[in-house]
Short mmCIF file of C-alpha atoms in Angstrom, two decimals:
data_model
loop_
_atom_site.label_atom_id
_atom_site.label_comp_id
_atom_site.label_asym_id
_atom_site.label_seq_id
_atom_site.Cartn_x
_atom_site.Cartn_y
_atom_site.Cartn_z
CA UNK A 1 53.62 -16.60 75.91
CA UNK A 2 50.27 -17.24 74.36
CA UNK A 3 47.86 -15.26 76.46
CA UNK A 4 44.97 -13.76 74.64
CA UNK A 5 44.86 -10.03 74.34
CA UNK A 6 41.44 -8.55 74.35
CA UNK A 7 41.24 -5.82 71.75
CA UNK A 8 38.99 -2.88 72.24
CA UNK A 9 36.13 -2.73 69.76
CA UNK A 10 36.87 0.94 69.45
CA UNK A 11 39.93 -0.09 67.50
CA UNK A 12 37.72 -1.70 64.94
CA UNK A 13 35.45 1.30 64.72
CA UNK A 14 38.10 3.94 64.52
CA UNK A 15 40.98 2.23 62.78
CA UNK A 16 40.12 -0.70 60.60
CA UNK A 17 36.93 0.58 59.04
CA UNK A 18 38.09 4.16 58.36
CA UNK A 19 41.31 2.88 56.86
CA UNK A 20 39.46 0.62 54.45
CA UNK A 21 36.99 3.32 53.55
CA UNK A 22 39.78 5.80 52.89
CA UNK A 23 41.62 3.36 50.65
CA UNK A 24 38.51 2.63 48.63
CA UNK A 25 37.83 6.33 48.20
CA UNK A 26 41.39 7.01 47.14
CA UNK A 27 41.21 4.22 44.59
CA UNK A 28 38.02 5.60 43.11
CA UNK A 29 39.48 9.10 43.04
CA UNK A 30 42.57 7.84 41.30
CA UNK A 31 40.48 6.08 38.70
CA UNK A 32 38.59 9.24 37.83
CA UNK A 33 41.71 11.34 37.76
CA UNK A 34 43.42 8.90 35.45
CA UNK A 35 40.41 8.98 33.16
CA UNK A 36 40.62 12.75 33.00
CA UNK A 37 44.34 12.80 32.43
CA UNK A 38 44.43 10.10 29.82
CA UNK A 39 45.81 11.59 26.66
CA UNK A 40 44.46 10.20 23.44
CA UNK A 41 47.33 8.54 21.69
CA UNK A 42 46.72 8.32 17.95
CA UNK A 43 47.52 4.76 16.88
CA UNK A 44 50.65 4.50 14.86
CA UNK A 45 50.36 2.75 11.51
CA UNK A 46 53.45 0.65 12.07
CA UNK A 47 52.32 -0.48 15.51
CA UNK A 48 48.87 -1.42 14.27
CA UNK A 49 50.26 -3.32 11.33
CA UNK A 50 52.69 -5.23 13.50
CA UNK A 51 49.93 -6.12 15.91
CA UNK A 52 47.86 -7.52 13.11
CA UNK A 53 50.79 -9.41 11.63
CA UNK A 54 51.35 -11.07 14.97
CA UNK A 55 47.70 -12.05 15.19
CA UNK A 56 47.79 -13.55 11.75
CA UNK A 57 51.01 -15.39 12.47
CA UNK A 58 49.53 -16.76 15.64
CA UNK A 59 46.48 -18.01 13.77
CA UNK A 60 48.76 -19.68 11.28
CA UNK A 61 50.60 -21.47 14.04
CA UNK A 62 47.44 -22.53 15.81
CA UNK A 63 45.50 -23.87 12.87
CA UNK A 64 48.29 -24.99 10.58
CA UNK A 65 46.83 -28.46 10.50
CA UNK A 66 43.74 -27.32 8.70
CA UNK A 67 45.20 -26.08 5.44
CA UNK A 68 46.99 -28.05 2.77
CA UNK A 69 50.74 -28.41 3.00
CA UNK A 70 51.42 -26.29 -0.07
CA UNK A 71 49.48 -23.34 1.28
CA UNK A 72 51.17 -23.67 4.62
CA UNK A 73 54.61 -23.65 3.05
CA UNK A 74 53.89 -20.62 0.95
CA UNK A 75 52.59 -18.77 3.98
CA UNK A 76 55.58 -19.85 6.01
CA UNK A 77 57.97 -18.38 3.48
CA UNK A 78 55.86 -15.25 3.30
CA UNK A 79 56.30 -14.73 7.01
CA UNK A 80 59.80 -15.92 7.70
CA UNK A 81 61.60 -15.13 4.50
CA UNK A 82 65.04 -13.77 5.17
CA UNK A 83 64.77 -10.91 2.76
CA UNK A 84 61.32 -9.45 2.99
CA UNK A 85 59.40 -11.75 5.28
CA UNK A 86 56.89 -10.00 7.44
CA UNK A 87 58.30 -11.24 10.69
CA UNK A 88 61.92 -10.79 9.89
CA UNK A 89 63.50 -7.97 11.84
CA UNK A 90 67.00 -6.96 10.79
CA UNK A 91 69.42 -7.23 13.66
CA UNK A 92 70.18 -3.55 13.94
CA UNK A 93 66.64 -2.53 14.63
CA UNK A 94 65.82 -4.81 17.49
CA UNK A 95 67.99 -3.02 20.01
CA UNK A 96 66.48 0.34 19.37
CA UNK A 97 63.06 -0.36 20.73
CA UNK A 98 63.82 0.63 24.28
CA UNK A 99 65.86 3.65 23.32
CA UNK A 100 63.07 4.71 21.04
CA UNK A 101 60.60 4.38 23.81
CA UNK A 102 62.54 6.79 25.97
CA UNK A 103 63.17 9.30 23.27
CA UNK A 104 59.58 9.39 22.15
CA UNK A 105 58.20 12.16 24.36
CA UNK A 106 54.61 11.00 24.33
CA UNK A 107 55.35 7.53 25.56
CA UNK A 108 57.70 8.77 28.23
CA UNK A 109 55.15 11.26 29.49
CA UNK A 110 52.46 8.62 29.56
CA UNK A 111 54.59 6.24 31.57
CA UNK A 112 55.57 8.93 34.00
CA UNK A 113 51.99 9.93 34.51
CA UNK A 114 50.94 6.38 35.16
CA UNK A 115 53.75 5.83 37.63
CA UNK A 116 53.13 9.04 39.44
CA UNK A 117 49.43 8.45 39.75
CA UNK A 118 50.23 5.26 41.53
CA UNK A 119 53.21 6.24 43.66
CA UNK A 120 51.92 9.47 45.12
CA UNK A 121 48.69 8.22 46.67
CA UNK A 122 50.46 5.13 47.94
CA UNK A 123 53.16 7.17 49.62
CA UNK A 124 50.76 9.63 51.10
CA UNK A 125 48.47 6.96 52.48
CA UNK A 126 51.35 5.05 53.91
CA UNK A 127 52.72 8.13 55.64
CA UNK A 128 49.29 8.95 56.99
CA UNK A 129 48.86 5.46 58.37
CA UNK A 130 52.22 5.55 60.01
CA UNK A 131 51.65 8.90 61.56
CA UNK A 132 48.20 8.35 62.96
CA UNK A 133 47.83 4.68 63.43
CA UNK A 134 51.09 3.45 64.83
CA UNK A 135 52.09 2.27 68.22
CA UNK A 136 49.24 -0.05 69.07
CA UNK A 137 47.92 -3.44 68.24
CA UNK A 138 45.26 -3.18 65.61
CA UNK A 139 44.15 -6.67 64.80
CA UNK A 140 44.75 -10.34 65.36
CA UNK A 141 45.49 -12.58 62.46
CA UNK A 142 43.49 -15.78 62.82
CA UNK A 143 46.35 -18.14 61.98
CA UNK A 144 49.68 -18.45 63.73
CA UNK A 145 52.80 -17.06 62.13
CA UNK A 146 56.50 -17.51 62.60
CA UNK A 147 58.76 -15.05 64.27
CA UNK A 148 60.14 -13.87 60.98
CA UNK A 149 57.08 -11.79 60.30
CA UNK A 150 57.49 -9.78 63.44
CA UNK A 151 59.52 -7.06 61.88
CA UNK A 152 57.16 -6.60 59.03
CA UNK A 153 53.82 -6.80 60.74
CA UNK A 154 54.49 -5.34 64.15
CA UNK A 155 56.64 -2.39 63.44
CA UNK A 156 54.99 0.06 65.81
CA UNK A 157 54.77 -2.34 68.69
CA UNK A 158 58.01 -2.47 70.58
CA UNK A 159 57.24 -5.43 72.77
CA UNK A 160 59.00 -8.54 71.70
CA UNK A 161 56.85 -10.85 73.72
CA UNK A 162 53.60 -10.15 71.98
CA UNK A 163 52.43 -12.97 69.75
CA UNK A 164 53.14 -12.35 66.11
CA UNK A 165 49.50 -12.79 65.31
CA UNK A 166 48.81 -9.39 66.79
CA UNK A 167 49.66 -6.94 64.09
CA UNK A 168 49.79 -3.23 63.71
CA UNK A 169 47.69 -1.16 61.39
CA UNK A 170 50.46 -1.03 58.82
CA UNK A 171 49.74 -4.65 57.96
CA UNK A 172 46.06 -3.85 57.66
CA UNK A 173 47.05 -1.19 55.16
CA UNK A 174 49.00 -3.71 53.11
CA UNK A 175 46.16 -6.19 53.30
CA UNK A 176 43.81 -3.62 51.90
CA UNK A 177 46.30 -2.60 49.25
CA UNK A 178 46.42 -6.05 47.77
CA UNK A 179 42.92 -7.11 48.51
CA UNK A 180 40.71 -4.33 47.26
CA UNK A 181 40.99 -5.37 43.65
CA UNK A 182 37.80 -7.41 43.84
CA UNK A 183 35.93 -4.51 45.33
CA UNK A 184 37.18 -2.15 42.65
CA UNK A 185 36.08 -4.47 39.91
CA UNK A 186 32.59 -4.41 41.37
CA UNK A 187 32.45 -0.65 41.74
CA UNK A 188 34.27 0.51 38.67
CA UNK A 189 33.29 -2.13 36.18
CA UNK A 190 35.24 -5.10 34.99
CA UNK A 191 38.03 -3.52 32.98
CA UNK A 192 39.01 -1.05 35.61
CA UNK A 193 39.84 -3.50 38.29
CA UNK A 194 43.46 -2.49 38.04
CA UNK A 195 44.89 -2.11 41.39
CA UNK A 196 48.36 -1.42 42.54
CA UNK A 197 49.76 -4.90 42.19
CA UNK A 198 48.97 -5.01 38.51
CA UNK A 199 50.34 -1.53 37.99
CA UNK A 200 53.54 -2.51 39.73
CA UNK A 201 53.92 -5.49 37.44
CA UNK A 202 53.32 -3.28 34.44
CA UNK A 203 55.95 -0.84 35.59
CA UNK A 204 58.67 -3.43 35.33
CA UNK A 205 57.84 -4.45 31.76
CA UNK A 206 58.47 -1.57 29.41
CA UNK A 207 55.29 -1.79 27.44
CA UNK A 208 54.89 -3.03 23.94
CA UNK A 209 58.14 -4.19 22.42
CA UNK A 210 57.19 -5.19 18.91
CA UNK A 211 60.44 -6.49 17.57
CA UNK A 212 60.80 -9.04 20.30
CA UNK A 213 57.34 -10.47 19.76
CA UNK A 214 57.91 -10.51 16.00
CA UNK A 215 61.05 -12.60 16.32
CA UNK A 216 59.30 -14.82 18.84
CA UNK A 217 56.52 -15.49 16.36
CA UNK A 218 59.05 -16.07 13.61
CA UNK A 219 60.81 -18.71 15.66
CA UNK A 220 57.47 -20.26 16.44
CA UNK A 221 56.57 -20.59 12.80
CA UNK A 222 59.99 -21.84 11.86
CA UNK A 223 59.70 -24.64 14.34
CA UNK A 224 56.28 -25.84 13.38
CA UNK A 225 55.85 -29.10 11.53
CA UNK A 226 52.89 -29.20 9.27
CA UNK A 227 50.58 -31.93 10.45
CA UNK A 228 47.71 -32.07 8.05
CA UNK A 229 44.60 -32.98 9.99
CA UNK A 230 42.38 -33.41 7.00
CA UNK A 231 43.03 -37.06 6.05
CA UNK A 232 41.91 -38.05 9.51
CA UNK A 233 38.78 -36.06 8.85
CA UNK A 234 37.66 -38.51 6.22
CA UNK A 235 37.77 -41.30 8.72
CA UNK A 236 36.01 -39.20 11.29
CA UNK A 237 33.32 -38.24 8.81
CA UNK A 238 32.71 -41.90 8.17
CA UNK A 239 32.30 -42.52 11.85
CA UNK A 240 30.00 -39.54 12.24
CA UNK A 241 27.83 -40.71 9.40
CA UNK A 242 27.76 -44.24 10.75
CA UNK A 243 26.60 -42.91 14.06
CA UNK A 244 23.97 -40.79 12.40
CA UNK A 245 22.62 -43.66 10.38
CA UNK A 246 22.43 -46.11 13.20
CA UNK B 1 27.87 -15.35 14.78
CA UNK B 2 24.72 -15.05 16.82
CA UNK B 3 24.20 -17.73 19.39
CA UNK B 4 20.95 -19.62 19.25
CA UNK B 5 19.74 -18.51 22.67
CA UNK B 6 20.36 -14.87 21.91
CA UNK B 7 18.59 -15.18 18.58
CA UNK B 8 15.62 -16.74 20.34
CA UNK B 9 15.60 -13.95 22.90
CA UNK B 10 15.69 -11.40 20.12
CA UNK B 11 12.69 -12.97 18.42
CA UNK B 12 10.81 -13.14 21.67
CA UNK B 13 11.47 -9.49 22.44
CA UNK B 14 10.52 -8.53 18.93
CA UNK B 15 7.16 -10.24 19.09
CA UNK B 16 6.60 -8.74 22.52
CA UNK B 17 7.30 -5.24 21.32
CA UNK B 18 5.29 -5.68 18.17
CA UNK B 19 2.25 -6.72 20.12
CA UNK B 20 2.22 -3.65 22.27
CA UNK B 21 4.10 -4.94 25.32
CA UNK B 22 6.89 -2.72 26.60
CA UNK B 23 10.59 -3.41 26.43
CA UNK B 24 11.39 -1.47 23.29
CA UNK B 25 14.66 -0.13 24.71
CA UNK B 26 15.79 -3.62 25.66
CA UNK B 27 14.97 -4.87 22.18
CA UNK B 28 16.91 -2.05 20.56
CA UNK B 29 19.86 -2.67 22.86
CA UNK B 30 19.92 -6.33 21.93
CA UNK B 31 19.70 -5.55 18.23
CA UNK B 32 22.65 -3.20 18.64
CA UNK B 33 24.68 -5.77 20.53
CA UNK B 34 24.02 -8.60 18.10
CA UNK B 35 24.35 -6.33 15.05
CA UNK B 36 21.17 -7.81 13.66
CA UNK B 37 19.69 -6.09 10.66
CA UNK B 38 16.03 -5.49 11.50
CA UNK B 39 15.81 -2.02 10.12
CA UNK B 40 12.08 -1.58 9.75
CA UNK B 41 11.33 -2.63 13.32
CA UNK B 42 14.23 -0.60 14.67
CA UNK B 43 13.01 2.41 12.76
CA UNK B 44 9.46 2.10 13.98
CA UNK B 45 10.20 1.55 17.64
CA UNK B 46 13.24 3.76 17.77
CA UNK B 47 11.31 6.68 16.34
CA UNK B 48 8.47 6.13 18.77
CA UNK B 49 10.94 6.38 21.64
CA UNK B 50 12.76 9.38 20.25
CA UNK B 51 9.63 11.33 19.49
CA UNK B 52 8.38 10.89 23.01
CA UNK B 53 10.29 13.41 25.15
CA UNK B 54 9.62 11.51 28.36
CA UNK B 55 11.00 8.24 27.06
CA UNK B 56 13.89 10.08 25.47
CA UNK B 57 14.99 11.70 28.69
CA UNK B 58 14.80 8.34 30.40
CA UNK B 59 17.50 7.05 28.08
CA UNK B 60 20.13 9.47 29.28
CA UNK B 61 23.43 8.95 27.53
CA UNK B 62 22.04 6.14 25.42
CA UNK B 63 19.94 8.69 23.54
CA UNK B 64 22.75 9.47 21.12
CA UNK B 65 23.49 5.83 20.40
CA UNK B 66 19.80 5.41 19.68
CA UNK B 67 19.88 8.34 17.28
CA UNK B 68 22.75 6.69 15.45
CA UNK B 69 20.94 3.37 15.34
CA UNK B 70 17.74 4.95 14.04
CA UNK B 71 19.71 6.90 11.42
CA UNK B 72 21.20 3.61 10.15
CA UNK B 73 17.80 1.96 10.08
CA UNK B 74 16.25 4.93 8.29
CA UNK B 75 18.91 4.81 5.60
CA UNK B 76 18.33 1.10 5.22
CA UNK B 77 14.61 1.72 4.72
CA UNK B 78 15.32 4.58 2.30
CA UNK B 79 13.78 7.17 4.61
CA UNK B 80 16.41 9.80 3.99
CA UNK B 81 14.61 12.68 5.68
CA UNK B 82 14.39 10.84 8.96
CA UNK B 83 18.05 9.97 8.70
CA UNK B 84 18.94 13.55 7.88
CA UNK B 85 17.09 14.82 10.95
CA UNK B 86 18.81 12.35 13.22
CA UNK B 87 22.22 13.22 11.82
CA UNK B 88 21.51 16.92 12.19
CA UNK B 89 20.67 16.44 15.86
CA UNK B 90 23.80 14.36 16.38
CA UNK B 91 26.10 16.81 14.66
CA UNK B 92 24.72 19.64 16.77
CA UNK B 93 25.60 17.68 19.87
CA UNK B 94 28.97 16.36 18.69
CA UNK B 95 30.39 18.83 16.18
CA UNK B 96 33.35 17.68 14.19
CA UNK B 97 33.09 14.11 15.31
CA UNK B 98 34.37 11.32 13.08
CA UNK B 99 31.46 9.10 13.95
CA UNK B 100 28.93 11.69 12.85
CA UNK B 101 31.00 12.41 9.74
CA UNK B 102 30.78 8.73 8.91
CA UNK B 103 27.01 8.87 9.21
CA UNK B 104 26.91 11.84 6.86
CA UNK B 105 29.00 9.95 4.35
CA UNK B 106 26.64 7.00 4.70
CA UNK B 107 23.69 9.24 3.95
CA UNK B 108 25.37 10.43 0.76
CA UNK B 109 26.00 6.82 -0.14
CA UNK B 110 22.39 5.90 0.52
CA UNK B 111 21.24 8.67 -1.77
CA UNK B 112 23.53 7.36 -4.47
CA UNK B 113 25.89 10.36 -4.57
CA UNK B 114 29.01 8.23 -4.84
CA UNK B 115 31.53 10.92 -5.73
CA UNK B 116 30.50 13.18 -2.87
CA UNK B 117 30.49 10.29 -0.45
CA UNK B 118 34.00 9.38 -1.54
CA UNK B 119 35.17 12.94 -1.05
CA UNK B 120 33.62 13.06 2.40
CA UNK B 121 35.31 9.81 3.40
CA UNK B 122 38.66 10.94 2.07
CA UNK B 123 38.45 14.05 4.17
CA UNK B 124 37.75 11.92 7.24
CA UNK B 125 40.60 9.61 6.36
CA UNK B 126 43.05 12.49 6.39
CA UNK B 127 42.41 12.98 10.08
CA UNK B 128 42.11 9.32 10.97
CA UNK B 129 44.10 7.28 8.51
CA UNK B 130 43.58 4.15 10.54
CA UNK B 131 39.82 4.16 10.80
CA UNK B 132 38.77 0.68 9.75
CA UNK B 133 35.11 1.47 9.17
CA UNK B 134 35.83 4.26 6.74
CA UNK B 135 38.10 2.05 4.69
CA UNK B 136 35.36 -0.52 4.53
CA UNK B 137 32.87 2.11 3.40
CA UNK B 138 35.18 3.01 0.50
CA UNK B 139 35.20 -0.62 -0.54
CA UNK B 140 31.41 -0.71 -0.26
CA UNK B 141 31.13 2.33 -2.54
CA UNK B 142 33.28 0.66 -5.17
CA UNK B 143 31.26 -2.52 -4.91
CA UNK B 144 27.95 -0.68 -5.12
CA UNK B 145 29.07 1.05 -8.27
CA UNK B 146 29.76 -2.35 -9.73
CA UNK B 147 33.50 -1.70 -9.97
CA UNK B 148 34.58 -5.01 -8.49
CA UNK B 149 38.23 -4.78 -9.48
CA UNK B 150 38.56 -1.42 -7.73
CA UNK B 151 36.88 -2.98 -4.70
CA UNK B 152 39.40 -5.80 -4.81
CA UNK B 153 42.30 -3.34 -4.96
CA UNK B 154 40.98 -1.34 -2.06
CA UNK B 155 40.36 -4.44 0.02
CA UNK B 156 43.84 -5.73 -0.68
CA UNK B 157 45.36 -2.46 0.44
CA UNK B 158 43.20 -2.54 3.56
CA UNK B 159 44.22 -6.10 4.31
CA UNK B 160 47.90 -5.25 3.98
CA UNK B 161 47.50 -3.23 7.13
CA UNK B 162 44.70 -4.97 8.95
CA UNK B 163 45.46 -8.52 8.02
CA UNK B 164 43.73 -10.09 10.99
CA UNK B 165 40.29 -8.80 10.08
CA UNK B 166 38.45 -11.93 9.06
CA UNK B 167 35.29 -10.14 7.93
CA UNK B 168 37.38 -8.40 5.30
CA UNK B 169 38.84 -11.72 4.16
CA UNK B 170 35.33 -13.11 3.84
CA UNK B 171 34.21 -10.16 1.76
CA UNK B 172 37.27 -10.48 -0.45
CA UNK B 173 36.61 -14.19 -0.94
CA UNK B 174 33.06 -13.49 -2.05
CA UNK B 175 34.17 -10.82 -4.48
CA UNK B 176 36.81 -13.12 -5.93
CA UNK B 177 34.20 -15.82 -6.36
CA UNK B 178 31.90 -13.48 -8.22
CA UNK B 179 34.86 -12.49 -10.41
CA UNK B 180 35.64 -16.19 -10.88
CA UNK B 181 39.19 -15.74 -9.62
CA UNK B 182 39.05 -19.09 -7.87
CA UNK B 183 42.67 -19.46 -6.83
CA UNK B 184 42.62 -16.14 -5.03
CA UNK B 185 39.28 -17.02 -3.47
CA UNK B 186 40.81 -20.28 -2.24
CA UNK B 187 43.61 -18.29 -0.60
CA UNK B 188 41.09 -16.11 1.20
CA UNK B 189 39.16 -19.10 2.43
CA UNK B 190 42.39 -20.60 3.72
CA UNK B 191 42.92 -17.44 5.73
CA UNK B 192 39.42 -17.78 7.14
CA UNK B 193 39.96 -21.40 8.05
CA UNK B 194 43.22 -20.46 9.76
CA UNK B 195 41.58 -17.86 11.89
CA UNK B 196 38.47 -19.89 12.72
CA UNK B 197 39.15 -23.55 12.10
CA UNK B 198 36.00 -24.92 13.66
CA UNK B 199 33.46 -22.97 11.66
CA UNK B 200 31.90 -25.35 9.10
CA UNK B 201 30.81 -22.82 6.43
CA UNK B 202 34.41 -21.93 5.67
CA UNK B 203 35.41 -25.56 5.15
CA UNK B 204 32.38 -26.01 2.91
CA UNK B 205 33.14 -22.92 0.87
CA UNK B 206 36.79 -23.91 0.52
CA UNK B 207 35.77 -27.37 -0.63
CA UNK B 208 33.43 -25.89 -3.21
CA UNK B 209 36.14 -23.62 -4.59
CA UNK B 210 38.56 -26.51 -4.88
CA UNK B 211 35.93 -28.64 -6.56
CA UNK B 212 35.27 -25.82 -9.01
CA UNK B 213 38.91 -25.37 -9.86
CA UNK B 214 39.12 -29.07 -10.60
CA UNK B 215 42.11 -31.31 -11.14
CA UNK B 216 42.75 -34.56 -9.34
CA UNK B 217 44.69 -33.17 -6.40
CA UNK B 218 42.17 -30.42 -5.82
CA UNK B 219 39.31 -32.88 -6.02
CA UNK B 220 40.90 -35.10 -3.43
CA UNK B 221 41.51 -32.13 -1.17
CA UNK B 222 37.95 -30.96 -1.75
CA UNK B 223 36.64 -34.35 -0.72
CA UNK B 224 38.64 -34.12 2.49
CA UNK B 225 37.20 -30.72 3.27
CA UNK B 226 33.67 -31.90 2.56
CA UNK B 227 34.42 -34.70 4.99
CA UNK B 228 35.60 -32.25 7.61
CA UNK B 229 32.41 -30.26 7.16
CA UNK B 230 30.45 -33.42 7.74
CA UNK B 231 32.44 -34.05 10.90
CA UNK B 232 31.95 -30.53 12.16
CA UNK B 233 28.22 -30.55 11.54
CA UNK B 234 27.61 -34.15 12.62
CA UNK B 235 26.48 -35.23 9.18
CA UNK B 236 23.59 -32.80 8.99
CA UNK B 237 24.89 -30.64 6.18
CA UNK B 238 23.18 -31.80 3.00
CA UNK B 239 25.49 -29.86 0.73
CA UNK B 240 28.54 -31.54 2.18
CA UNK B 241 26.98 -34.94 1.70
CA UNK B 242 26.30 -34.15 -1.95
CA UNK B 243 29.80 -32.77 -2.23
CA UNK B 244 31.33 -36.00 -1.04
CA UNK B 245 29.37 -38.05 -3.55
CA UNK B 246 30.16 -35.76 -6.44
CA UNK B 247 33.83 -35.59 -5.55
CA UNK B 248 34.10 -39.35 -5.41
CA UNK B 249 32.51 -39.65 -8.84
CA UNK B 250 34.75 -37.00 -10.34
CA UNK B 251 37.85 -38.59 -8.83
CA UNK B 252 36.84 -41.99 -10.11
CA UNK B 253 36.31 -40.57 -13.55
CA UNK B 254 39.74 -39.04 -13.56
CA UNK B 255 41.42 -42.18 -12.29
CA UNK B 256 39.54 -44.59 -14.50
CA UNK B 257 42.64 -45.50 -16.40
CA UNK B 258 44.78 -46.20 -13.39
CA UNK B 259 43.86 -48.71 -10.74
CA UNK B 260 43.88 -46.57 -7.64
CA UNK B 261 42.71 -48.17 -4.46
CA UNK B 262 40.07 -45.66 -3.42
CA UNK B 263 38.40 -48.29 -1.29
CA UNK B 264 38.09 -45.99 1.68
CA UNK B 265 36.56 -43.38 -0.51
CA UNK B 266 33.74 -45.61 -1.60
CA UNK B 267 32.94 -46.35 2.01
CA UNK B 268 32.49 -42.67 2.73
CA UNK B 269 30.59 -42.22 -0.48
CA UNK B 270 28.11 -44.98 0.22
CA UNK B 271 27.60 -43.73 3.76
CA UNK B 272 26.99 -40.23 2.46
CA UNK B 273 24.54 -41.53 -0.11
CA UNK B 274 22.67 -43.38 2.59
CA UNK B 275 22.60 -40.33 4.83
CA UNK B 276 21.27 -38.26 1.94
CA UNK B 277 18.49 -40.71 1.31
CA UNK B 278 17.49 -40.77 4.92
CA UNK B 279 17.59 -36.97 5.09
CA UNK B 280 15.29 -36.67 2.09
CA UNK B 281 12.98 -39.30 3.45
CA UNK B 282 12.54 -37.30 6.62
CA UNK B 283 12.36 -33.81 5.22
CA UNK B 284 11.24 -33.96 1.57
CA UNK B 285 9.82 -37.40 0.86
CA UNK B 286 8.39 -36.32 -2.48
CA UNK B 287 11.85 -35.75 -3.89
CA UNK B 288 13.19 -39.05 -2.62
CA UNK B 289 12.70 -40.97 -5.88
CA UNK B 290 14.70 -38.31 -7.73
CA UNK B 291 17.55 -38.66 -5.29
CA UNK B 292 17.54 -42.43 -5.45
CA UNK B 293 17.61 -42.50 -9.23
CA UNK B 294 20.38 -39.89 -9.30
CA UNK B 295 22.49 -41.86 -6.87
CA UNK B 296 21.95 -45.02 -8.86
CA UNK B 297 23.17 -43.23 -11.98
CA UNK B 298 26.21 -42.04 -10.12
CA UNK B 299 27.04 -45.54 -8.96
CA UNK B 300 26.68 -46.81 -12.47
CA UNK B 301 29.01 -44.22 -13.87
CA UNK B 302 31.70 -44.61 -11.25
#
């Protein structure tokens, strides 16, 4: 049945706006707390060196066409040499990266802190929303949805005949959760626009795993065929000069 | 590399500030961002801001960055007392800071006290072994003392760790060139080309090194790199045009005995010669006869 429900404007004043404001404030608070709690991790020599090696290897792959074949070959051996090449990681070491990451107390603490700072406010806000703002229709979504979304969006409303476009405040909470990233980037400056979705994605990847990227770069360099771009340059220079002289 | 529009803005701000209009803070900010080296102006205007308590309090947190900037400028202009005052104020505010320690080391360097400066930097390096700027200062000390081989050693050790730092590669290339170690300089320029393949000066420098080393293969490669410089600069680089002509002559001299078919080469060479003549006609018409006679000689010899 598609009759139109008229929603009280008081809902907007007392539910939607306060919920958004609270979420923005919590995000800002979390940002400042994380800044306070951030422990200064002294960069490790090995990590820095590996980062730089990867950068250099990437440059080599990208611009290999610009240096003579001999130089390219010598650099290739330098990087991928089986005995002491920079990118060569002996098999035994590559498995240890994750174990190392757990055993290293600093890294583990850092990860835990980051996870906690995200999970706790989320849980609290969600519980608060459920407690105070459940059991009524909060908003109408402007486009029609299928019946599948009913369970997710209408959890407090126990009438099965209400159109799925009418959602509860829980869905408003989720909308804000994913959508406030733009607002945070305006308020907190460009680099701090991290919101929960990005943090969640970061949680699943276990941070910097150097040996994997090293072997990836090594394979990349091994594959590359040296295509010297310079001979074509002579022709192109001729054309450029011809154009200039015309 | 400073973009043209930002350089123009910098000049505009500079003339505005010089002529009494406001905007000194903006000018100093831009100088800081672009890392331009205008020490006398920075010193003058920076000091005028810092000595005025009202303007200083308006800066807020930027005050300390301005102190650092003025200290640098003062050292550059050999005004060591001014620098010393600035550093004293900074170290009172940030005791034990590496950044201030670096400034103190710089002051010792500026005064010429190399040994003490080295000791100061080594102490800082014990706490922060991965501080790039301090490593570079050690290299600068060695270079200033004229000990180029020590500078080369230090730079090599630095580059073993921070091998993606292309400024360091550039510095190493220049030192190698001054030491006439051309093969090593060529290696450094290759690194630079790898990291920034579309920057013409590196192609030009690499071509010049190859031309200097000599030998047929190197000359041919050098000619190709001169050609790529021409392509990247649209034919406006006079040095590259000369380079192409000279390379062609040298190659022809080396291959006089054998009948190589450098037909394509002569096309490029004649085009380059023509472009050179036109360039001189537009910009330095008095020297044009010299150029024409030189090119004629070259064609005769080839």
